[in-house]
Each structure stands twice: as C-alpha cells, then as structure tokens.
PDB file of C-alpha atoms in Angstrom:
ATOM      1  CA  UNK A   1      18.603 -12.660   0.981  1.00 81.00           C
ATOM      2  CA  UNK A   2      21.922 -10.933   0.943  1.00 89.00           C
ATOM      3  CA  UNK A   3      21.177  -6.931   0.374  1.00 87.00           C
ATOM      4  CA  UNK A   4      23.499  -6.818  -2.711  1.00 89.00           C
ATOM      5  CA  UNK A   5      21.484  -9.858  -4.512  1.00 91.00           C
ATOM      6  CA  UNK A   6      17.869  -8.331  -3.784  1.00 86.00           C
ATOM      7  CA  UNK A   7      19.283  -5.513  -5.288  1.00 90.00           C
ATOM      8  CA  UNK A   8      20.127  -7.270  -8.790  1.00 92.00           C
ATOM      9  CA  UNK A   9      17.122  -9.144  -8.361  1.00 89.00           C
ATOM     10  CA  UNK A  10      15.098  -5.704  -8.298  1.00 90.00           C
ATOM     11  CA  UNK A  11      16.840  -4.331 -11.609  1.00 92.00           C
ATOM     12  CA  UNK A  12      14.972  -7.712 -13.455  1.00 93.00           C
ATOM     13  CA  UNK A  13      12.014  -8.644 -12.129  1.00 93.00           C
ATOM     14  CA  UNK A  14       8.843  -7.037 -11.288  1.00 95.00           C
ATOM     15  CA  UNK A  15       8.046  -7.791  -7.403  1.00 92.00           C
ATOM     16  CA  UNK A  16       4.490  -8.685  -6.255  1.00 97.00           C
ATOM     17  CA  UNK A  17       3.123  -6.788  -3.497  1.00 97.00           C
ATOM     18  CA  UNK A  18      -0.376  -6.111  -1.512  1.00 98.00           C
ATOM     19  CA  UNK A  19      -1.518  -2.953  -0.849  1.00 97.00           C
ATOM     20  CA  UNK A  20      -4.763  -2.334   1.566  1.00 98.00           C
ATOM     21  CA  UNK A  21      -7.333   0.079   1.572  1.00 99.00           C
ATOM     22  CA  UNK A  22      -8.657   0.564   4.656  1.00 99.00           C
ATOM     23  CA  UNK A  23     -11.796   2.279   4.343  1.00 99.00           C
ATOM     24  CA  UNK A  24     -14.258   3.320   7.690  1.00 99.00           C
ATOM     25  CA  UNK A  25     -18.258   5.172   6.602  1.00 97.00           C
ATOM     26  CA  UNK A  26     -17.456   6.649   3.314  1.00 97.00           C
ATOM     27  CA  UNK A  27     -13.567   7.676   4.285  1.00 98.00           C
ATOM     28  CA  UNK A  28     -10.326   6.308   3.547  1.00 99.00           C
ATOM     29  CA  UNK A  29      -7.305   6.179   5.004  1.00 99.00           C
ATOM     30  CA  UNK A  30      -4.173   7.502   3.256  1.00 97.00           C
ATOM     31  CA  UNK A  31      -0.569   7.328   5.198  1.00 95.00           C
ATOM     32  CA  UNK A  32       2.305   9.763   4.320  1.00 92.00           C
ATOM     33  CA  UNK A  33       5.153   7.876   3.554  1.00 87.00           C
ATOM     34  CA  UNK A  34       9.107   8.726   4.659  1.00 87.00           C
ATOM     35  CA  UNK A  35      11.046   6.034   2.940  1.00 74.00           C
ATOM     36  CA  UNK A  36      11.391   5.263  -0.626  1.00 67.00           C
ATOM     37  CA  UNK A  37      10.019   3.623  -2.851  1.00 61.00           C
ATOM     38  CA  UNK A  38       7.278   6.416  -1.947  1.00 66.00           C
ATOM     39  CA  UNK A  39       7.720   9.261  -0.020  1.00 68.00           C
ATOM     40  CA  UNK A  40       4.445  11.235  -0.033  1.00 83.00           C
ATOM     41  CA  UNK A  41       0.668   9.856   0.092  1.00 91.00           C
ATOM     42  CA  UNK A  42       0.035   6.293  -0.410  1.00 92.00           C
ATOM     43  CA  UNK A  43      -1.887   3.335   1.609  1.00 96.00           C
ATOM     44  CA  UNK A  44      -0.871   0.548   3.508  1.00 95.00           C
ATOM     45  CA  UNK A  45       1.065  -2.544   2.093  1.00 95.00           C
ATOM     46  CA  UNK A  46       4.125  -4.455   0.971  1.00 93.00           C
ATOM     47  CA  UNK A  47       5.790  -6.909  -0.608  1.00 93.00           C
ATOM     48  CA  UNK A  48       4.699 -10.943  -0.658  1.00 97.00           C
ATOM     49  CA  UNK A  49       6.663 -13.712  -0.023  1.00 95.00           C
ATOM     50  CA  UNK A  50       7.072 -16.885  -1.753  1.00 94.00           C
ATOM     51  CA  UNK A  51       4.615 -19.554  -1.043  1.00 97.00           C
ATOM     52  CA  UNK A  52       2.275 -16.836   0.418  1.00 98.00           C
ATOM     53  CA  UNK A  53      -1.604 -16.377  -0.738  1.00 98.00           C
ATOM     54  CA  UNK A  54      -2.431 -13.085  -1.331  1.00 98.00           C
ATOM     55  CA  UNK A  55      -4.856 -12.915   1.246  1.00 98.00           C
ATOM     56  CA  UNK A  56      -2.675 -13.941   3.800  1.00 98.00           C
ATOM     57  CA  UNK A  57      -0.081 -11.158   3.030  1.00 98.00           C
ATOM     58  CA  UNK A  58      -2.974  -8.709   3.375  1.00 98.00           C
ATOM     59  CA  UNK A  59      -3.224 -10.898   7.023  1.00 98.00           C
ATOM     60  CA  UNK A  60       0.369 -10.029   7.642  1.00 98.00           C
ATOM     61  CA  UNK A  61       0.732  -6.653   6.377  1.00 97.00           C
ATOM     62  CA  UNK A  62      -2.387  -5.112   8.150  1.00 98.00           C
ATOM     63  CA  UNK A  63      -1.392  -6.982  11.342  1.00 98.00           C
ATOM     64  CA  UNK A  64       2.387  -5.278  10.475  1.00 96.00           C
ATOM     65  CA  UNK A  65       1.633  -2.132   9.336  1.00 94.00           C
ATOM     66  CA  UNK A  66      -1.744  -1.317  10.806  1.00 97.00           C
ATOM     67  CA  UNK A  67      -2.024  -3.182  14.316  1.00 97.00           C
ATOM     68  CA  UNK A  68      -4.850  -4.847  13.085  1.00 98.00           C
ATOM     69  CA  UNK A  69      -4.870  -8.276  13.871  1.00 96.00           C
ATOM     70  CA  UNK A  70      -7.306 -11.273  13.209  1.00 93.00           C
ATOM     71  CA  UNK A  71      -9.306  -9.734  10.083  1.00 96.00           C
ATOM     72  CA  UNK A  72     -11.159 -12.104   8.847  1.00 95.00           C
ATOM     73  CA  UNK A  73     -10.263 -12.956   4.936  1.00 95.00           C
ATOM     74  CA  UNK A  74     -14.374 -12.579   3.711  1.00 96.00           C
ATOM     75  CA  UNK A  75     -13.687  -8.932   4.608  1.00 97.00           C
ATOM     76  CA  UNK A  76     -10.506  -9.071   1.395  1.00 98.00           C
ATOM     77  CA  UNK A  77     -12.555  -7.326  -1.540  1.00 98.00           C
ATOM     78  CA  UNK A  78     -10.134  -7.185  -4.077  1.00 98.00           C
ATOM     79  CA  UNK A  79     -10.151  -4.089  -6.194  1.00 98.00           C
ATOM     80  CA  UNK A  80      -7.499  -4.283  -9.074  1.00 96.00           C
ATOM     81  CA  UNK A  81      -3.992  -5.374  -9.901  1.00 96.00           C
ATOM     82  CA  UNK A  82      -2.245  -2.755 -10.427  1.00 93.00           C
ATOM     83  CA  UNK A  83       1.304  -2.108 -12.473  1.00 92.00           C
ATOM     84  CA  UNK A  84       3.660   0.751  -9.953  1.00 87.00           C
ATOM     85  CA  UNK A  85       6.950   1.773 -11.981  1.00 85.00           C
ATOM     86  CA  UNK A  86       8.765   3.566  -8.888  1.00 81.00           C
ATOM     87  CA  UNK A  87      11.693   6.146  -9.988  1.00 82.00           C
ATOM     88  CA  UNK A  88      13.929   5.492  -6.829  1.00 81.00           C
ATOM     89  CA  UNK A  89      13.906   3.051  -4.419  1.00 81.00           C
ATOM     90  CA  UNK A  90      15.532   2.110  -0.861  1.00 81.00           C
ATOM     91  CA  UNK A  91      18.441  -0.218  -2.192  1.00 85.00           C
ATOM     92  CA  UNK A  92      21.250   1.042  -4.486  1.00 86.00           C
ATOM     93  CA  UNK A  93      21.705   1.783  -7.058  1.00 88.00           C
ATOM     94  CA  UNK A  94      18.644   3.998  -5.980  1.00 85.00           C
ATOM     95  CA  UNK A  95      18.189   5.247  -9.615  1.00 87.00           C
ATOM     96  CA  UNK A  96      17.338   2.241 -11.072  1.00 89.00           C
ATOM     97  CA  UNK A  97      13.950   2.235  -9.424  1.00 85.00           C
ATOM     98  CA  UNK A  98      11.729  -0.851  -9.323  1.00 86.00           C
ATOM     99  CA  UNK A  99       8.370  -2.157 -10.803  1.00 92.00           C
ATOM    100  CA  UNK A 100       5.373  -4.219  -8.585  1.00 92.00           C
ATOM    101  CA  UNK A 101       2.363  -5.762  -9.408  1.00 96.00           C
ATOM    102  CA  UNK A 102      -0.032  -5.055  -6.697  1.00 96.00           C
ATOM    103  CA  UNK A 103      -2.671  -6.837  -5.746  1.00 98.00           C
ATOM    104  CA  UNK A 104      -5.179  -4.411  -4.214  1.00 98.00           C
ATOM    105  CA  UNK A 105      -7.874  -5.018  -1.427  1.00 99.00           C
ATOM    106  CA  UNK A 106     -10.333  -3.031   0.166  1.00 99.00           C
ATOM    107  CA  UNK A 107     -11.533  -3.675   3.871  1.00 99.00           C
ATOM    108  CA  UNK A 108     -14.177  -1.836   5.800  1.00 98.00           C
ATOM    109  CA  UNK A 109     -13.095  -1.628   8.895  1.00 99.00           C
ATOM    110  CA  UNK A 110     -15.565  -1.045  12.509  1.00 98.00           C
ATOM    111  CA  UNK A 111     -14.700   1.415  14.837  1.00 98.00           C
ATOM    112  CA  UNK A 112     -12.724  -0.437  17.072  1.00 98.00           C
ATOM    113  CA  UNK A 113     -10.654  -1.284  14.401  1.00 98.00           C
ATOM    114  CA  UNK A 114     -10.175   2.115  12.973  1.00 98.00           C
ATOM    115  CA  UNK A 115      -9.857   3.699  16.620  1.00 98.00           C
ATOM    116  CA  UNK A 116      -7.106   0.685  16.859  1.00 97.00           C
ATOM    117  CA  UNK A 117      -4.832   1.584  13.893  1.00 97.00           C
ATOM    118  CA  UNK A 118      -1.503   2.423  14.945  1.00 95.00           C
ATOM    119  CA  UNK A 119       0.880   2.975  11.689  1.00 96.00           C
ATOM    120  CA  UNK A 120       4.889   2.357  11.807  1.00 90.00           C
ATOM    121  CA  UNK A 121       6.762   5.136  12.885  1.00 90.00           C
ATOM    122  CA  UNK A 122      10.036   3.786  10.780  1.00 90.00           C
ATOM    123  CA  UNK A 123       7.481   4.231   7.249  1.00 88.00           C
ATOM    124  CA  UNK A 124       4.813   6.727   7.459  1.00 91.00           C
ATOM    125  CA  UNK A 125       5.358  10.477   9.045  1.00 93.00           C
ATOM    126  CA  UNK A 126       1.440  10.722   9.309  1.00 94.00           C
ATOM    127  CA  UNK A 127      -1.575   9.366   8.723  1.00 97.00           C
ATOM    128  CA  UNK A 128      -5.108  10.624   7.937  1.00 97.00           C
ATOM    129  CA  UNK A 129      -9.110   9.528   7.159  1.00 98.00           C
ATOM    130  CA  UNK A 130     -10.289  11.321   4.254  1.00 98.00           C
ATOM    131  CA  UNK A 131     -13.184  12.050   2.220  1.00 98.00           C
ATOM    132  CA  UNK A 132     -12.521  10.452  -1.439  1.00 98.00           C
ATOM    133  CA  UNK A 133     -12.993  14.198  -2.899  1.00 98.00           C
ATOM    134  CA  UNK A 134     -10.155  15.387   0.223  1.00 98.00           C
ATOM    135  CA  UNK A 135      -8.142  12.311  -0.666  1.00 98.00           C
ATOM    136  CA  UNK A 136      -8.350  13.239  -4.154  1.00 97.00           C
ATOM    137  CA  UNK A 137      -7.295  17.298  -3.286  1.00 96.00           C
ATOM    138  CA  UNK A 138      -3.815  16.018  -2.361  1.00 94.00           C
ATOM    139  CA  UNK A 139      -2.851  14.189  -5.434  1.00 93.00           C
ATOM    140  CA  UNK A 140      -1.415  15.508  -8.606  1.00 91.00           C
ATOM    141  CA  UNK A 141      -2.887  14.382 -11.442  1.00 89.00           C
ATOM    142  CA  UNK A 142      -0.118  14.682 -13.913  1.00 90.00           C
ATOM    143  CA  UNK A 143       2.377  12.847 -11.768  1.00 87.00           C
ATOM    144  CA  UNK A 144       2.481   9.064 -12.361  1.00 83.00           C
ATOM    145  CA  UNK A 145       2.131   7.501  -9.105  1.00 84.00           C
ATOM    146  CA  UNK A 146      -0.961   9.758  -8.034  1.00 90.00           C
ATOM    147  CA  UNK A 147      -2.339   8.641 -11.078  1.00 91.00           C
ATOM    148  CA  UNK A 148      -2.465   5.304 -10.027  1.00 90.00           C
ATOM    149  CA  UNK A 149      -3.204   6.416  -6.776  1.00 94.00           C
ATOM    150  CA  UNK A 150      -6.219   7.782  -8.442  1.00 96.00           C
ATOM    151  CA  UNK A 151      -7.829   5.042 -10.242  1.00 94.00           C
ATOM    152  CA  UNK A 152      -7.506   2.719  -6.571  1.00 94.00           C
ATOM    153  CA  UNK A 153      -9.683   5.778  -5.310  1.00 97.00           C
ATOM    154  CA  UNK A 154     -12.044   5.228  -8.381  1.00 97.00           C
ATOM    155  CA  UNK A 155     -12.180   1.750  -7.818  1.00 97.00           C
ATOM    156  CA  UNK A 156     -13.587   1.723  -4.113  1.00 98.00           C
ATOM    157  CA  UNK A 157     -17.097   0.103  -3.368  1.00 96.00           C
ATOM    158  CA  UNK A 158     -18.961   2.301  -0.870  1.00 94.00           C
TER     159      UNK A 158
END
C-alpha cells in the first residue's frame, strides 16, 4: 500500500496487531524500542495482515522479530486484547498518532530458545530478561502506555 494511503488509513481505523510475551522461569523479556510508535520499553510484536489468524502472526512475528522459528501454536496462551492509543507514530502526519487492538500471547520459551533470541537491530536498541517486580521498576505508572504495559505484566501465568 502506497505510504501516503496507509497514512489516511491510520487517521480512521484502529489497526490489529499481536504482541508476544516471551517469558523463560519466572522472567520476561522486555525490548527497548528506537522507532515510533514506541520508543522506550515494550515487547515483541506487530501488525496483522488481512486473511491472517492471529496465531499465525504470532508465527511470523516471533520468527521476524525474535529468530524464533517453528513454535508450535499449543504454546499461544492468549492473555488479553488490549486497546494502545499511541501519541506519535512513524508515518506523517506524526501527530496524529494511531490506535491498535492487540491481541496478546504469552509463550514460555526453553533455553535454547531464549539463548536463540536475536532482536532487530532497525527496532529495539536493547533487550533484557527481567524479574516481573524489575520489569515493573522501569515503568511509570502515571504514563499511559506503561499502564497498559502494566496490566500485560499482571496478566502473565507463571
């Protein structure tokens, strides 16, 4: 799609998207972002495309983001849909922002896989495994995004 018609599309209608948590012994992984539509601490995910299943974005975007090919789709426990109103976002007008409905999974991974996990360079700055009270130590609770942030954290089965 032409960059100037995603970018109408974005200012009226709310995008679906998967995000993943990828959790390893009682510790999650959260990746620093570098590109908009957030730059700071988030997890790993994106946007679907149409005709796709749910689970098989969470296929493509851990194989895309993560390195992590071949997961097998019993591993998928869904943890929410979630609402994200982002402030700014990659495509101009960057003001106007842009709202997703995500689709949230967990996945425990082994330790090959987490040993395996090689995040994009051109997306995140950094990434880290963290304690849920350490994950929780880098958020801001007043700001909107952590908040939501927050409640994925909440909504982990350990």
């Amino acid at each position: 799609m032409p960059e100037a018609v995603y970018s109408t599309a974005l200012d009226f209608l709310v995008f679906a998207c998967v995000d993943l948590v990828f959790t390893y012994q009682q510790q999650l992984l959260l990746a620093k972002r570098n590109t908009e539509p957030r730059s700071s601490w988030w997890i790993v995910g994106g946007r679907m495309v149409a005709g796709e299943e749910p689970k098989a974005t969470a296929m493509r975007k851990a194989h895309q983001e993560a390195q992590l090919a071949n997961l097998d789709t019993d591993r998928f426990h869904c943890i929410g849909v979630y609402s994200t109103c982002f402030a700014v976002r990659r495509q101009a007008p960057k003001h106007h922002g842009s709202h997703s409905l995500n689709v949230t999974y967990q996945i425990e991974l082994t330790l090959e896989e987490k040993e395996q996990i090689k995040l994009r360079s051109d997306e995140y700055d950094t990434w880290q495994w963290l304690s849920v009270e350490r994950a929780k130590s880098l958020l801001t609770p007043d700001e909107a995004m952590d908040q939501a942030l927050l409640k994925l954290i909440d909504a982990l089965r350990f």
